[in-house]
PDB file of C-alpha atoms in Angstrom:
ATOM      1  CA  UNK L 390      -9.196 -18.620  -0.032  1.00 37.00           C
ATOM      2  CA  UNK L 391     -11.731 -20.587  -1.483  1.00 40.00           C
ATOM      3  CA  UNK L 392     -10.806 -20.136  -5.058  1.00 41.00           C
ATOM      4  CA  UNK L 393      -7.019 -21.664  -3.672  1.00 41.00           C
ATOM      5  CA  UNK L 394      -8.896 -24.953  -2.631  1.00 33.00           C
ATOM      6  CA  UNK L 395     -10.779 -24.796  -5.378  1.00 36.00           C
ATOM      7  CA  UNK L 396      -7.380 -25.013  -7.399  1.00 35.00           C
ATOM      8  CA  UNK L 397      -6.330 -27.314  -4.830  1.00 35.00           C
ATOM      9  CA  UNK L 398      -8.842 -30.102  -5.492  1.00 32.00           C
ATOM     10  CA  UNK L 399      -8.775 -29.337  -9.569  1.00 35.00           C
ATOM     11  CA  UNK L 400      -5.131 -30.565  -9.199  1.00 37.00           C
ATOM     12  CA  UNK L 401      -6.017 -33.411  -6.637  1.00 39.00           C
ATOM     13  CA  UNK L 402      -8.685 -34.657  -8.429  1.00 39.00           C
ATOM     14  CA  UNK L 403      -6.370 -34.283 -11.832  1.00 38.00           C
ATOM     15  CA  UNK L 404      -4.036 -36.278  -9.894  1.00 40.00           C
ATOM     16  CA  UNK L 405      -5.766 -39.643  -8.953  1.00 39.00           C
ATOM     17  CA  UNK L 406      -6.575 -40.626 -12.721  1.00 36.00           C
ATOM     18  CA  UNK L 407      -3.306 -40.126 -14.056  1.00 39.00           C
ATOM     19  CA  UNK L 408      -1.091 -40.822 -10.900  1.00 38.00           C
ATOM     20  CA  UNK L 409      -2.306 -45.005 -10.605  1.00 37.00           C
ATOM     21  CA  UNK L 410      -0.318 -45.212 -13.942  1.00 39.00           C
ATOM     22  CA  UNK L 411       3.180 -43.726 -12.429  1.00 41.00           C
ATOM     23  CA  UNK L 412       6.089 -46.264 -10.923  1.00 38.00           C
ATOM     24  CA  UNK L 413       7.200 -45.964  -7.128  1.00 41.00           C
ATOM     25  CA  UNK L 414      10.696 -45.011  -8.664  1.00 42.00           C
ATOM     26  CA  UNK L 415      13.503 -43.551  -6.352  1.00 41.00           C
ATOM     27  CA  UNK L 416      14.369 -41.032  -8.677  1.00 40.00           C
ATOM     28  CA  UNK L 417      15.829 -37.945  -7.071  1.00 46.00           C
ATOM     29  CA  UNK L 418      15.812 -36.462 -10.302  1.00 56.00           C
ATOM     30  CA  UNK L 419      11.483 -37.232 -10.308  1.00 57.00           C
ATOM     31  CA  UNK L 420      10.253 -33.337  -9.293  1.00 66.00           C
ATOM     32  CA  UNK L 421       8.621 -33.205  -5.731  1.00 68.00           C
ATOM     33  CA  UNK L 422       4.971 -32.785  -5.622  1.00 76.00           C
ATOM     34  CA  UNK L 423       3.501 -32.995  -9.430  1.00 77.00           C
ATOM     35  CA  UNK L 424       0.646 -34.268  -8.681  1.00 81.00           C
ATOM     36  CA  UNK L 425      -0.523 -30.524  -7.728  1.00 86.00           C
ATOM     37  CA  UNK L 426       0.417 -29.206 -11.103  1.00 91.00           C
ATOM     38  CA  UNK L 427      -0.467 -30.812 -14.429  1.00 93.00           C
ATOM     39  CA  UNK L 428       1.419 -31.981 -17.351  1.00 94.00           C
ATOM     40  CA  UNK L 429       0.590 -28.906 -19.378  1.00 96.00           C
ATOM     41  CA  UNK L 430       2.462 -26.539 -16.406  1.00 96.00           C
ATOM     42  CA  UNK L 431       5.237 -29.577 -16.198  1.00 95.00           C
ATOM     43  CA  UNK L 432       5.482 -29.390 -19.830  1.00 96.00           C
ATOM     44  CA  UNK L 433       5.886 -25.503 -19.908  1.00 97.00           C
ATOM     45  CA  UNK L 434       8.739 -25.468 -17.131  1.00 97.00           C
ATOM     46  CA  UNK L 435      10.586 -27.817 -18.513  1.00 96.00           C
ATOM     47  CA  UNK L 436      10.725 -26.479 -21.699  1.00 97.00           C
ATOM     48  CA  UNK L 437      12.068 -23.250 -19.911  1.00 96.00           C
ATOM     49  CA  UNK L 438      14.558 -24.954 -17.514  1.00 96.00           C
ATOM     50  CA  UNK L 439      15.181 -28.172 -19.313  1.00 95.00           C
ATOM     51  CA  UNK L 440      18.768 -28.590 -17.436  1.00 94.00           C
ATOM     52  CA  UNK L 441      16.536 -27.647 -13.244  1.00 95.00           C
ATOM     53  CA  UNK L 442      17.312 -29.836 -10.690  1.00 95.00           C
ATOM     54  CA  UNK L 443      15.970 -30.787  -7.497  1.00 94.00           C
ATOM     55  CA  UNK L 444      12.128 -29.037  -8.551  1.00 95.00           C
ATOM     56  CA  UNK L 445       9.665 -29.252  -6.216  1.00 95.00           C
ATOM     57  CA  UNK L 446       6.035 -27.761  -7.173  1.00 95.00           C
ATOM     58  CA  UNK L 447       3.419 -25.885  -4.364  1.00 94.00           C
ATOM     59  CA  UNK L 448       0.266 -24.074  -5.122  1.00 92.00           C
ATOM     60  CA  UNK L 449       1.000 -20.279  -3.851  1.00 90.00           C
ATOM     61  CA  UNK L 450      -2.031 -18.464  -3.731  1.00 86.00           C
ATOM     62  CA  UNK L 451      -3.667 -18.463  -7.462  1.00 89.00           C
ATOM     63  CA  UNK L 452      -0.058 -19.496  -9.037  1.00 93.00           C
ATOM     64  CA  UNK L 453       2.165 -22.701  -9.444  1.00 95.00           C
ATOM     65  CA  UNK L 454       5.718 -22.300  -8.391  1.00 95.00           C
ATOM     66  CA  UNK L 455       8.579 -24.431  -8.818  1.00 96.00           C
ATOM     67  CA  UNK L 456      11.442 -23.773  -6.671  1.00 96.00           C
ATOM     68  CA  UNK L 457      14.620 -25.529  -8.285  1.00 97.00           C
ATOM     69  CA  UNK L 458      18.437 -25.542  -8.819  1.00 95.00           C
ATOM     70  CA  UNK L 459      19.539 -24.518 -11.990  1.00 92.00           C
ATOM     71  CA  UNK L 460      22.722 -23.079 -13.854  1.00 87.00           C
ATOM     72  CA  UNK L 461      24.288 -23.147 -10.195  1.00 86.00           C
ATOM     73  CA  UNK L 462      21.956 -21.053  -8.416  1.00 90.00           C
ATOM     74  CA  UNK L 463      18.480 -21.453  -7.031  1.00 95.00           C
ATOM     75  CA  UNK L 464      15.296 -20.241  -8.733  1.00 97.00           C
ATOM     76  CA  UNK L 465      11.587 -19.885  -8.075  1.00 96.00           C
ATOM     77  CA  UNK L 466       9.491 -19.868 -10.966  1.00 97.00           C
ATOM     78  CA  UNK L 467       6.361 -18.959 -10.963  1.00 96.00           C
ATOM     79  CA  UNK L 468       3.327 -20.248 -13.279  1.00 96.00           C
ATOM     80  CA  UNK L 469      -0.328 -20.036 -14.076  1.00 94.00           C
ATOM     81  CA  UNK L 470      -1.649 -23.165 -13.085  1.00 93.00           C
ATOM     82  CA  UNK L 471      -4.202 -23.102 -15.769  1.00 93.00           C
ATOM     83  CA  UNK L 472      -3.002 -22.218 -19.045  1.00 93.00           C
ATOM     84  CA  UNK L 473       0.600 -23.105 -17.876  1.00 95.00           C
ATOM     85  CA  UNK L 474       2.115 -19.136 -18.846  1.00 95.00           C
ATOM     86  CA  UNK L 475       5.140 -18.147 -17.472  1.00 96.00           C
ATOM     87  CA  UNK L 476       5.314 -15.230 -15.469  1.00 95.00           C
ATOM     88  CA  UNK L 477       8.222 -14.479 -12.922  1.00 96.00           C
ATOM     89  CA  UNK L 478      11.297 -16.101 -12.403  1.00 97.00           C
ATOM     90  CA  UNK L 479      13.543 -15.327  -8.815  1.00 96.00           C
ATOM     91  CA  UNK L 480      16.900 -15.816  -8.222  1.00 96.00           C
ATOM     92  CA  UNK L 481      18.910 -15.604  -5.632  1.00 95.00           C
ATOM     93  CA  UNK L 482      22.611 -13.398  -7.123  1.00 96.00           C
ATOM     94  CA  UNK L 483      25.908 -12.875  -5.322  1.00 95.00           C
ATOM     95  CA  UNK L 484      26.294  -9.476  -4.600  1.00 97.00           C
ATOM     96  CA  UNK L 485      29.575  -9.646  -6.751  1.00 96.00           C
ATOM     97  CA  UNK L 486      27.873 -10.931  -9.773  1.00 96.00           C
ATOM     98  CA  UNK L 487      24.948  -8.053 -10.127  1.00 97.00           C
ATOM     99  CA  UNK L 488      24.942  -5.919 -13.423  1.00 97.00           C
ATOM    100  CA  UNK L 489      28.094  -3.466 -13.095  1.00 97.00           C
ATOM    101  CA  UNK L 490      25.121  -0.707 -13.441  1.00 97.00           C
ATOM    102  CA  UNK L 491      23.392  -1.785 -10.450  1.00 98.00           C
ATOM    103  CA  UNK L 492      26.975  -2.576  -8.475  1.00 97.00           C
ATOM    104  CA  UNK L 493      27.690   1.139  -9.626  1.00 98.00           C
ATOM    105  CA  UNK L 494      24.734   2.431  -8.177  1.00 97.00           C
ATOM    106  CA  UNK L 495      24.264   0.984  -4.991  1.00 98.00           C
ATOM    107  CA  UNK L 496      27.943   1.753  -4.174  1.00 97.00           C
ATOM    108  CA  UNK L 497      27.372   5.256  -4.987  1.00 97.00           C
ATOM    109  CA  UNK L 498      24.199   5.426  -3.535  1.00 96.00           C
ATOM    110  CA  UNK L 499      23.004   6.490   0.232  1.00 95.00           C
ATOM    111  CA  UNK L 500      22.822   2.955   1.331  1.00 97.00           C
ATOM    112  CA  UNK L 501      26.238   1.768   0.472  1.00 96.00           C
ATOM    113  CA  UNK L 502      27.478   1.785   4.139  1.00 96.00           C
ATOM    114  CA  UNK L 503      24.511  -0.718   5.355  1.00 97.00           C
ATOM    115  CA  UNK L 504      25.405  -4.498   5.269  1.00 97.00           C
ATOM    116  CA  UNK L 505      24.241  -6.168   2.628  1.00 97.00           C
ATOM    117  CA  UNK L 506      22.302  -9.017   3.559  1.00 93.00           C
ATOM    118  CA  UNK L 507      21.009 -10.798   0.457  1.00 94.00           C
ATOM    119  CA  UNK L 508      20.351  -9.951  -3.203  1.00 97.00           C
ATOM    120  CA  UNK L 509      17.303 -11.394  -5.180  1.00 96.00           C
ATOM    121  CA  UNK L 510      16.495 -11.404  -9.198  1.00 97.00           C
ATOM    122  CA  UNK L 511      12.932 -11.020 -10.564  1.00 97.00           C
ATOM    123  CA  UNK L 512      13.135 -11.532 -14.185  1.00 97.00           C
ATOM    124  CA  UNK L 513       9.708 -11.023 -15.512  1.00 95.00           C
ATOM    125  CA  UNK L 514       7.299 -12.188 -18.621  1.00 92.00           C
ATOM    126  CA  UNK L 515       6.870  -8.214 -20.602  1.00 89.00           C
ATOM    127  CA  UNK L 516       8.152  -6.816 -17.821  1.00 93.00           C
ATOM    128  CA  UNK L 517      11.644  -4.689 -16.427  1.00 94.00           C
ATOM    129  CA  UNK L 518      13.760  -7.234 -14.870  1.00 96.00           C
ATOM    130  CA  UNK L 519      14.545  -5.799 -11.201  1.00 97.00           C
ATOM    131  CA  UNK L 520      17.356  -6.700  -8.833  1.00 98.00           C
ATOM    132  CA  UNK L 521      16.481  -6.775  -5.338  1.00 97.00           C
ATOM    133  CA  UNK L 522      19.277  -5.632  -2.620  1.00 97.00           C
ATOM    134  CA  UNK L 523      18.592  -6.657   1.206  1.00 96.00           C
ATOM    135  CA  UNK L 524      20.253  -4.080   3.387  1.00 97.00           C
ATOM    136  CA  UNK L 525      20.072  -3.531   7.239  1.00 96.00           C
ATOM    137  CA  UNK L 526      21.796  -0.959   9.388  1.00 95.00           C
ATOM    138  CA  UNK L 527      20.620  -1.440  12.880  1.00 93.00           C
ATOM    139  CA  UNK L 528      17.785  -2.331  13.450  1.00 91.00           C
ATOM    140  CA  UNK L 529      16.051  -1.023   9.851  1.00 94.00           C
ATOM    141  CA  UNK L 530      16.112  -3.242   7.223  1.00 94.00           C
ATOM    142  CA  UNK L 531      15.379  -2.369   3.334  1.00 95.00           C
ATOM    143  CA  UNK L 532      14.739  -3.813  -0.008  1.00 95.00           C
ATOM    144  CA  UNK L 533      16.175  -2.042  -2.841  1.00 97.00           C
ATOM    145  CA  UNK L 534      14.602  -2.304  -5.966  1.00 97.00           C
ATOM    146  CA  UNK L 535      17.168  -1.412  -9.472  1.00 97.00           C
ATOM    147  CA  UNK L 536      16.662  -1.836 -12.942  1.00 96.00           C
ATOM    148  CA  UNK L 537      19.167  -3.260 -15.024  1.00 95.00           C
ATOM    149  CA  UNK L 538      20.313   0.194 -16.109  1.00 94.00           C
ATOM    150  CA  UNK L 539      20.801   1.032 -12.491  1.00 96.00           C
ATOM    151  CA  UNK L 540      18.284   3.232 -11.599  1.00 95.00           C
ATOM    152  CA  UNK L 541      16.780   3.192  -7.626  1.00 96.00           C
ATOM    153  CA  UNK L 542      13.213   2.672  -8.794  1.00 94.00           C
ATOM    154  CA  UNK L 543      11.681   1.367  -5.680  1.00 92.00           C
ATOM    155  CA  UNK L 544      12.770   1.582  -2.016  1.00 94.00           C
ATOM    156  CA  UNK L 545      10.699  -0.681   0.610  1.00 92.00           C
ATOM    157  CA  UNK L 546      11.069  -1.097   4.611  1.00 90.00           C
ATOM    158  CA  UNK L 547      11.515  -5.143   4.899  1.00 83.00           C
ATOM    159  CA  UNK L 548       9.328  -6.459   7.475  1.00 76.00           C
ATOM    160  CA  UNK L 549      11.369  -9.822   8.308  1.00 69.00           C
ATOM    161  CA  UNK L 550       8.533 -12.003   6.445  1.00 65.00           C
ATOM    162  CA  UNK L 551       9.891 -14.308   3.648  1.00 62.00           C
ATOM    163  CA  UNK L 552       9.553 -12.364   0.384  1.00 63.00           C
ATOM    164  CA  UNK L 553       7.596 -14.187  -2.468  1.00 68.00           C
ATOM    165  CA  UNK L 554       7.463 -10.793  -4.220  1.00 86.00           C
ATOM    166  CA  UNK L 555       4.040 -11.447  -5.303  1.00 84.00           C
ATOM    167  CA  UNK L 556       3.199  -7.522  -5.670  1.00 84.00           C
ATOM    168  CA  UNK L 557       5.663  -7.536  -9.172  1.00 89.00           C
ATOM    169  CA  UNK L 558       4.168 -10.517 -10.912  1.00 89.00           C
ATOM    170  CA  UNK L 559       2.941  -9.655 -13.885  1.00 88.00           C
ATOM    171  CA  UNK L 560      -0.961  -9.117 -14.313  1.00 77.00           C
ATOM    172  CA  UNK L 561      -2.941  -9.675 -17.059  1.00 74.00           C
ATOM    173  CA  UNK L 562      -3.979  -6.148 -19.117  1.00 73.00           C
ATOM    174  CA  UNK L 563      -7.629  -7.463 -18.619  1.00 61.00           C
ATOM    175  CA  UNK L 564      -8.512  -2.917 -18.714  1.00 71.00           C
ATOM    176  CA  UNK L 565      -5.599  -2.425 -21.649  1.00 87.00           C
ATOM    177  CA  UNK L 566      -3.860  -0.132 -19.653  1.00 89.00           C
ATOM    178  CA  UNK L 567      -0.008  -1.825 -20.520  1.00 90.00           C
ATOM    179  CA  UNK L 568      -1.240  -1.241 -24.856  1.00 90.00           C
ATOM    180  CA  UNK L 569      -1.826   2.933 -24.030  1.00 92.00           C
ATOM    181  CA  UNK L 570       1.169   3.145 -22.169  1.00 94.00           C
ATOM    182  CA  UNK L 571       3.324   1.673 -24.847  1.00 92.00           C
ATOM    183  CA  UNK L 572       0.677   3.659 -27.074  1.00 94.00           C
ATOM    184  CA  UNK L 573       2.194   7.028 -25.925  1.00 95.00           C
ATOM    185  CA  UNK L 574       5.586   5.869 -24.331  1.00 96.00           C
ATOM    186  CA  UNK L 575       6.873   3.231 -27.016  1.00 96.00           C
ATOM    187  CA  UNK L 576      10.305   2.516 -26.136  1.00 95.00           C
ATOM    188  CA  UNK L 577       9.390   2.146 -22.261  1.00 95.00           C
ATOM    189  CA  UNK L 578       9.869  -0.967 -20.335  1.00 94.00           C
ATOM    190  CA  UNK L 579       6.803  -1.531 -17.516  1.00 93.00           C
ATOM    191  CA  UNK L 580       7.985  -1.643 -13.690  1.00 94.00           C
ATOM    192  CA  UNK L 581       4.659  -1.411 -11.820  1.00 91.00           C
ATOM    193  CA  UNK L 582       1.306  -1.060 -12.190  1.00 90.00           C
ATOM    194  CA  UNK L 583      -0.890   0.188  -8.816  1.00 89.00           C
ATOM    195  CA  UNK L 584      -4.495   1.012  -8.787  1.00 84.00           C
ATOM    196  CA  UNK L 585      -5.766   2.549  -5.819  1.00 81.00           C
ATOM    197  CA  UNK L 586      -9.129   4.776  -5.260  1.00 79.00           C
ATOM    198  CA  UNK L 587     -10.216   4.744  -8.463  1.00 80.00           C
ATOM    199  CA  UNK L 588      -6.680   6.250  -9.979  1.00 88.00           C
ATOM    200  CA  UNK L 589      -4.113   3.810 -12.116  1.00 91.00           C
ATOM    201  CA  UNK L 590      -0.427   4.333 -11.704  1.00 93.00           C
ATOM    202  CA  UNK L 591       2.041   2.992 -13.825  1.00 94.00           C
ATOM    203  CA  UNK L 592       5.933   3.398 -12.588  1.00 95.00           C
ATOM    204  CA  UNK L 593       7.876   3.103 -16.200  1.00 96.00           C
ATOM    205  CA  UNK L 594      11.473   3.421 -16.929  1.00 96.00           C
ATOM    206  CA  UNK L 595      11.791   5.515 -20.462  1.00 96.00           C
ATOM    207  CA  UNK L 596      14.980   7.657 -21.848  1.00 93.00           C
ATOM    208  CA  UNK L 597      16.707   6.542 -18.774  1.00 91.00           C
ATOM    209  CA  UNK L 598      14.443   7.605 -15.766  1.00 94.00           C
ATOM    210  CA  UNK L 599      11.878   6.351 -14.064  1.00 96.00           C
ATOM    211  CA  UNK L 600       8.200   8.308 -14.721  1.00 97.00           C
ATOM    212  CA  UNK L 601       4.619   7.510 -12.873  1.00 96.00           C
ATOM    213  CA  UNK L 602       1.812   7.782 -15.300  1.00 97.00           C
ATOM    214  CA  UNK L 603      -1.258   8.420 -14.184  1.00 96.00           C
ATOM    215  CA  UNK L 604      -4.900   7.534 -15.394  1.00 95.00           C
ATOM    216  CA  UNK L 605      -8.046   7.498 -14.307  1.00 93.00           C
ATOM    217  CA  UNK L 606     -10.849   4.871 -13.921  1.00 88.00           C
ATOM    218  CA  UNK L 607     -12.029   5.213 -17.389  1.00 90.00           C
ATOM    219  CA  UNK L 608      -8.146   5.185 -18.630  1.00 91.00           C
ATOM    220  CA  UNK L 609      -7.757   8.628 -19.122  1.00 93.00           C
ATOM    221  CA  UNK L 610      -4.169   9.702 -19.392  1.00 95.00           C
ATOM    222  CA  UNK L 611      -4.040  12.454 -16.195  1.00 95.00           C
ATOM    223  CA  UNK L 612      -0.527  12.869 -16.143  1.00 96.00           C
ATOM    224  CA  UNK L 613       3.282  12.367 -16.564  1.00 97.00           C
ATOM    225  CA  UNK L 614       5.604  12.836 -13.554  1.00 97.00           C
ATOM    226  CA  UNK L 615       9.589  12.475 -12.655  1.00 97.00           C
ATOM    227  CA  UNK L 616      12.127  13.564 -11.001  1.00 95.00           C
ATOM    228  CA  UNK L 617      14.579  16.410 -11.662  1.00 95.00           C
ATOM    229  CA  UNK L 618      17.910  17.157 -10.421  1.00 93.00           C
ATOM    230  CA  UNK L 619      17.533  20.916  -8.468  1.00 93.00           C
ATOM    231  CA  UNK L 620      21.200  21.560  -9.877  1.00 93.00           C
ATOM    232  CA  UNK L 621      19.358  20.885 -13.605  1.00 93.00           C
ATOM    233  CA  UNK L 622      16.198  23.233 -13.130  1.00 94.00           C
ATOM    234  CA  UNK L 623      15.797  26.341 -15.519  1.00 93.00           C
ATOM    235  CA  UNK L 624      18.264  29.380 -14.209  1.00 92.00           C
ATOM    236  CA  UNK L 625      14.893  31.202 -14.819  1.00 90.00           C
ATOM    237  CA  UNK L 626      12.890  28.693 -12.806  1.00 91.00           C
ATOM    238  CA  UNK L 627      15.551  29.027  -9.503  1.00 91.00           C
ATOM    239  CA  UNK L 628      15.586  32.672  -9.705  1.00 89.00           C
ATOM    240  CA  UNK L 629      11.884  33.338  -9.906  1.00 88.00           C
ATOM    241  CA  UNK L 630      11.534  31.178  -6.734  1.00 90.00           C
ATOM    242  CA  UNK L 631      14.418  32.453  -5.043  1.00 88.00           C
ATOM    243  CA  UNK L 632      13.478  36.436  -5.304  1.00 88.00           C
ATOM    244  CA  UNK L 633      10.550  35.265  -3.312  1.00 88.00           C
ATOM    245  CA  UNK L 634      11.483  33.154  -1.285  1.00 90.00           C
ATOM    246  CA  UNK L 635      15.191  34.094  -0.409  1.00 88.00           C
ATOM    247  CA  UNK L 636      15.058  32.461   3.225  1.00 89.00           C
ATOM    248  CA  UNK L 637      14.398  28.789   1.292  1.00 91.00           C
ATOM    249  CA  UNK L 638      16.746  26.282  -0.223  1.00 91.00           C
ATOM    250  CA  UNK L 639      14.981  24.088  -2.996  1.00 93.00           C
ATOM    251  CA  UNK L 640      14.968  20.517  -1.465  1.00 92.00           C
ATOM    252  CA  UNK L 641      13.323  17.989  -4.155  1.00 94.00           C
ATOM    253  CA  UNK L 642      11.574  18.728  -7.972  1.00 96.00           C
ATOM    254  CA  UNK L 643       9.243  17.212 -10.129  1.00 96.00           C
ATOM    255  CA  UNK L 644       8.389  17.874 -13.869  1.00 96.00           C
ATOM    256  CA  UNK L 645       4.506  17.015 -14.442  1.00 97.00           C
ATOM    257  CA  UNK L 646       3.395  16.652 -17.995  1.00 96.00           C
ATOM    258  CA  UNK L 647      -0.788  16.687 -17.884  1.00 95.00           C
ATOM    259  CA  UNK L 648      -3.206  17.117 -21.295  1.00 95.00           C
ATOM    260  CA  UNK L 649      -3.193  21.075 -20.122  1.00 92.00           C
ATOM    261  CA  UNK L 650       0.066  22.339 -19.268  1.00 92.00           C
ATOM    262  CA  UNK L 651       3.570  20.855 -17.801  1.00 94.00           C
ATOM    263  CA  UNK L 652       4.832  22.504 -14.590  1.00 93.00           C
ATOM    264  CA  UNK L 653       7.700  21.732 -12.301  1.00 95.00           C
ATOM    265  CA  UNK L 654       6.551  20.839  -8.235  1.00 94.00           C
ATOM    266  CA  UNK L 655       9.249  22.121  -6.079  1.00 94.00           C
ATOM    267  CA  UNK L 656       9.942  21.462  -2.447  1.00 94.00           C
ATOM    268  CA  UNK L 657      11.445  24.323  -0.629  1.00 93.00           C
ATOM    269  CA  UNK L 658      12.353  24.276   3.022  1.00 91.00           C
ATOM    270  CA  UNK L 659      14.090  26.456   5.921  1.00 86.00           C
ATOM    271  CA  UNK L 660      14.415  25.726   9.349  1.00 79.00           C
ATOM    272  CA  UNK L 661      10.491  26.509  10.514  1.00 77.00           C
ATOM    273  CA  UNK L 662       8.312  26.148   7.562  1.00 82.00           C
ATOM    274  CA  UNK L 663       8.084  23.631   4.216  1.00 86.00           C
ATOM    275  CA  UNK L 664       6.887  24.849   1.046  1.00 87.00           C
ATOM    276  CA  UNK L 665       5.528  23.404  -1.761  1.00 90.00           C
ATOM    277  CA  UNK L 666       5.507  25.209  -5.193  1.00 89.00           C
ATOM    278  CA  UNK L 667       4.323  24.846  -8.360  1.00 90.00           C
ATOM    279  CA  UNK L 668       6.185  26.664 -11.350  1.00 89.00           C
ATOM    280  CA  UNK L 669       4.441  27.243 -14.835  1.00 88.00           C
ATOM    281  CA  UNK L 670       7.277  25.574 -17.000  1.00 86.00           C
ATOM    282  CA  UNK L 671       6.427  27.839 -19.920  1.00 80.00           C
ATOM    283  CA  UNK L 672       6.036  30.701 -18.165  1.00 71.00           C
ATOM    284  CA  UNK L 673       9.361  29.909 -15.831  1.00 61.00           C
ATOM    285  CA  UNK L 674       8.511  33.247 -13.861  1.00 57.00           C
ATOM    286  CA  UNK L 675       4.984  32.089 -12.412  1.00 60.00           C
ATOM    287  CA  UNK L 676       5.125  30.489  -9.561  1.00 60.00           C
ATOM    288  CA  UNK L 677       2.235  29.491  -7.465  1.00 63.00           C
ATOM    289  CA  UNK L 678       2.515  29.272  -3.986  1.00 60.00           C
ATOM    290  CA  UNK L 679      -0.301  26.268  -3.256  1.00 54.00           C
ATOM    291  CA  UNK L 680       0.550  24.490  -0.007  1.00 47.00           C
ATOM    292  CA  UNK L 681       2.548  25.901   3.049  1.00 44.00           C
ATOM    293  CA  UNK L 682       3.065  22.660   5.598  1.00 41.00           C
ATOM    294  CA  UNK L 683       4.753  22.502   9.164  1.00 32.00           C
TER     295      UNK L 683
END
């Protein structure tokens, strides 16, 4: 909070030496509120939107965002008030007009039948552009997060506060953490990046799918994970777990690459007891039996 009103009176104070020289015209064409941004930021979203209409600036947090009318739609951009970089840009999209990948997808997808309530665009500076769908059934209400290819990466309960997205604006790769992930996965496209108890998780979409790769504090790669189809796993892999565990149906797999060894994570269920496995996936016929859950 106090490095916002720090920002705050930067701008203000910015403001009274250059504003005395400004006209009282009756523009409506004159952006709202400049004087809490300065000409460098002005400078940088105009050359980015030079046709935006109606732009009015606010201070949001640690970032200056311009919410405007442009190319008939309206967009919030969203800049570093500082050095005046570019980071997010939302939209709001007619259903209709999404990617026909993402249409596609959410049609054929287990929320198809809830009402769609609104649809959102975050194109983002190095960054996978994601498509937000609003859906509600009831009294549940979700946020559905697709890449442009069409893949689900992300699926989120919506509390009813007005989204600003600020979880999937880009952050600076202060740790380098974005440079080893292209370092190993070149051709992949960056969704998220959490950090939580010392671990690093970066959701990435590469050969079509989305992975989570893991490193530690000291950016260690730790592992590779993503999800596999049951009907896809080994024949050798099913029947190994199913001579043990005939009373079972496989419910959910993983395929975990680490620096030792890859292995697939299976989920296996009946009606009394949940199973999780873990399957050597060079040796198809181990299987380790690690966690039994009620």
């Amino acid at each position: 909070m106090k490095k916002n009103w720090m920002l705050f009176l930067f701008f203000a104070a910015f403001a009274a030496l250059t504003f005395s020289g400004c006209s009282d015209d009756d523009n409506s064409d004159v952006p709202e509120n400049t004087h809490l941004v300065s000409k460098e930021v002005q400078a940088a979203f105009n050359a980015k939107y030079p046709q935006a209409k109606d732009v009015e600036w606010e201070l949001k947090g640690d970032y200056a965002v311009a919410d405007f009318y442009w190319d008939g739609g309206e967009h919030s951009a969203w800049f570093n008030p500082l050095s005046a970089a570019w980071y997010m840009t939302e939209t709001d999209v007619r259903y209709e007009n999404l990617p026909e990948p993402v249409l596609a997808a959410h049609k054929a997808g287990k929320y198809a039948d809830w009402r769609v309530d609104d649809v959102d665009k975050l194109t983002r500076e190095g960054m996978e552009t994601l498509y937000v769908i609003e859906v509600e059934k009831g009294e549940s209400e979700l946020d559905l997060f697709y890449s442009s290819t069409g893949i689900l990466v992300k699926t989120v309960v919506d509390t009813g506060h007005e989204e600003d997205y600020d979880d999937y604006l880009p952050q600076p790769d202060a740790n380098g953490i974005i440079a080893i992930v292209k370092q190993k996965y070149p051709n992949a496209t960056i969704v998220e990046i959490e950090r939580e108890k010392g671990l690093q998780e970066v959701t990435i979409l590469d050969e079509n799918r989305e992975k989570e790769v893991y490193f530690n504090e000291r950016n260690e790669w730790m592992g590779t994970s993503w999800d596999v189809q049951v009907a896809n796993l080994p024949e050798a892999v099913k029947k190994s777990v199913m001579e043990k565990y005939s009373d079972y149906v496989i419910d959910d797999a993983d395929y975990v690459v680490t620096p030792d060894n890859e292995w697939y994570i299976l989920d296996l269920e009946n009606k009394q007891i949940d199973k999780e496995l873990k399957v050597n996936a060079a040796r198809k016929s181990k299987v380790d039996d690690n966690t039994a859950r009620m």
